[in-house]
């Protein structure tokens, strides 16, 4: 073991001398490197492993900085600089050393050592944005950290059972047993978008090399697992499918509410129906937006030419419609809650005019979104207003939260009144039934949103985010489905009306064609909702 590492050090030193020994001097670049101090000048013997080569710490930042630059996704550059090797005379070692440099012009080059401020400034100009440039610098720092803190004289060489610690140009992989796969959080260099995303893992295989009898890395690290697009795509597709299911469940209920004449008159039915219509409209808008803008952007391989990037006026209007249709579901929940509260708690209050209710809904639908759109226009927001970069989303979110809070108070008040009624003369079974009925109202009031309103990130893994998003999307779709089931399909009035319609059709059929269908018999059972509102049955819903 001891002999082996001595041989390794000697070998590496020979390599070092060989590079230093060449006496090829090129014209000195414009930048004055006289005071440039290379890394680890008093500790030349520290060696580190990058890809296939063992490199002296003195040259480490140049080599790894070059790799970080060279392997940066070309979409992150305005103009990727060419590179070459260049000889420098270093006084410290009294030696000529070859370094990779970026070619700025015929007379100017930049070093890849990120600690050289002048060079860094020159390299910055070739990057698209500060964000991607910062990712590059982070890569350089991580490389330095890997060499300084994770590599030692011995662990950079594989043995019979392990692969060595290695810098693969993006990530620092630890010493790993043979025939296993090491996983590291993906380098920010690997993500397509430089924005902060949840943590995915890159994979590198440690294999047993039969000839050398040591563990060797598969040179190619698998960074395909770092693509965030497939993760997002799965989530958005799931959302779209659930919104479709919600539409399919809510649509017949809307038709029933519209088609049966007696339902067209009852305020409560009208309000439930409007909530369902608002939910369906929001779903349609969201589906169109997700399909045309978000999923399109995720699927597009072209980084600049998709709908979201083009940021057309039509696309921004669509974004506005998504926002306001979402508001309208909240507005309808508020009005529904308010009316229910009026029927149960404020029994003798004046019946509100339906037109005033409509005006309130319209105002709550559009005013927050108009404020939001105003802010977005003011910030000259891009990306079809789909990405909240300046926190403008709060202007609509705060309206929605206020609505939810009001509804919470209304529901608590309803519960209070019901409890006191039960205490006055009810049995415990009735109390239970009433409680059950009240709990069923929660989707009507939108209170389930509270469960998912605040993103609780346990850790920043993508799985945690997945669970949160799938749960949120399911809850969103379930609201429409619950409202349709509770206030339409499971409602005894509706069932009776449907039975009547069926009977009429049956009579028509038998008169015209002599066909008789079996008419389902009405079952007597209490359901959670009843639209007959006489003054003494108002607790029964
Ligand atoms: C040189 O490197 C060795 C091994 O990495 C370390 O133990 C030692 O402290 C270093 N010496 C100096 C002067 O940095
Ligand atoms: C630089 O990157 C390109 C691909 O991006 C690769 O083909 C080439 O070998 C790299 N150069 C070096 C010296 O690693
Ligand atoms: C470095 O290169 C120059 C020019 O080729 C040469 O004159 C000088 O002797 C070299 N220095 C060393 C230390 O090899
Ligand atoms: C990378 O990993 C993914 C998922 O594990 C796999 O499907 C793919 O084939 C791997 N690619 C390579 C080049 O090994």
GROMACS .gro file of N, CA and C and ligand atoms in nm, residues 66-67 70-71 80 83, ligand 2:
model
   32
   66UNK      N    1  -1.167   2.514  -1.647
   66UNK     CA    2  -1.183   2.492  -1.790
   66UNK      C    3  -1.294   2.390  -1.818
   67UNK      N    4  -1.295   2.279  -1.742
   67UNK     CA    5  -1.399   2.179  -1.763
   67UNK      C    6  -1.538   2.237  -1.734
   70UNK      N    7  -1.613   2.446  -2.033
   70UNK     CA    8  -1.630   2.371  -2.158
   70UNK      C    9  -1.756   2.285  -2.156
   71UNK      N   10  -1.793   2.233  -2.039
   71UNK     CA   11  -1.910   2.145  -2.033
   71UNK      C   12  -2.037   2.220  -1.991
   80UNK      N   13  -1.984   3.122  -2.689
   80UNK     CA   14  -1.887   3.042  -2.613
   80UNK      C   15  -1.747   3.069  -2.666
   83UNK      N   16  -1.083   2.793  -2.683
   83UNK     CA   17  -0.976   2.778  -2.585
   83UNK      C   18  -0.850   2.723  -2.651
  543LIG     C1   19  -1.504   2.038  -2.462
  543LIG     O1   20  -1.641   2.003  -2.477
  543LIG     C2   21  -1.672   1.932  -2.595
  543LIG     C3   22  -1.817   1.905  -2.595
  543LIG     O2   23  -1.890   2.004  -2.533
  543LIG     C4   24  -1.593   1.803  -2.602
  543LIG     O3   25  -1.620   1.736  -2.725
  543LIG     C5   26  -1.446   1.832  -2.591
  543LIG     O4   27  -1.374   1.712  -2.586
  543LIG     C6   28  -1.419   1.912  -2.465
  543LIG     N1   29  -1.279   1.945  -2.458
  543LIG     C7   30  -1.198   1.898  -2.363
  543LIG     C8   31  -1.056   1.934  -2.374
  543LIG     O5   32  -1.241   1.830  -2.271
   0.00000   0.00000   0.00000
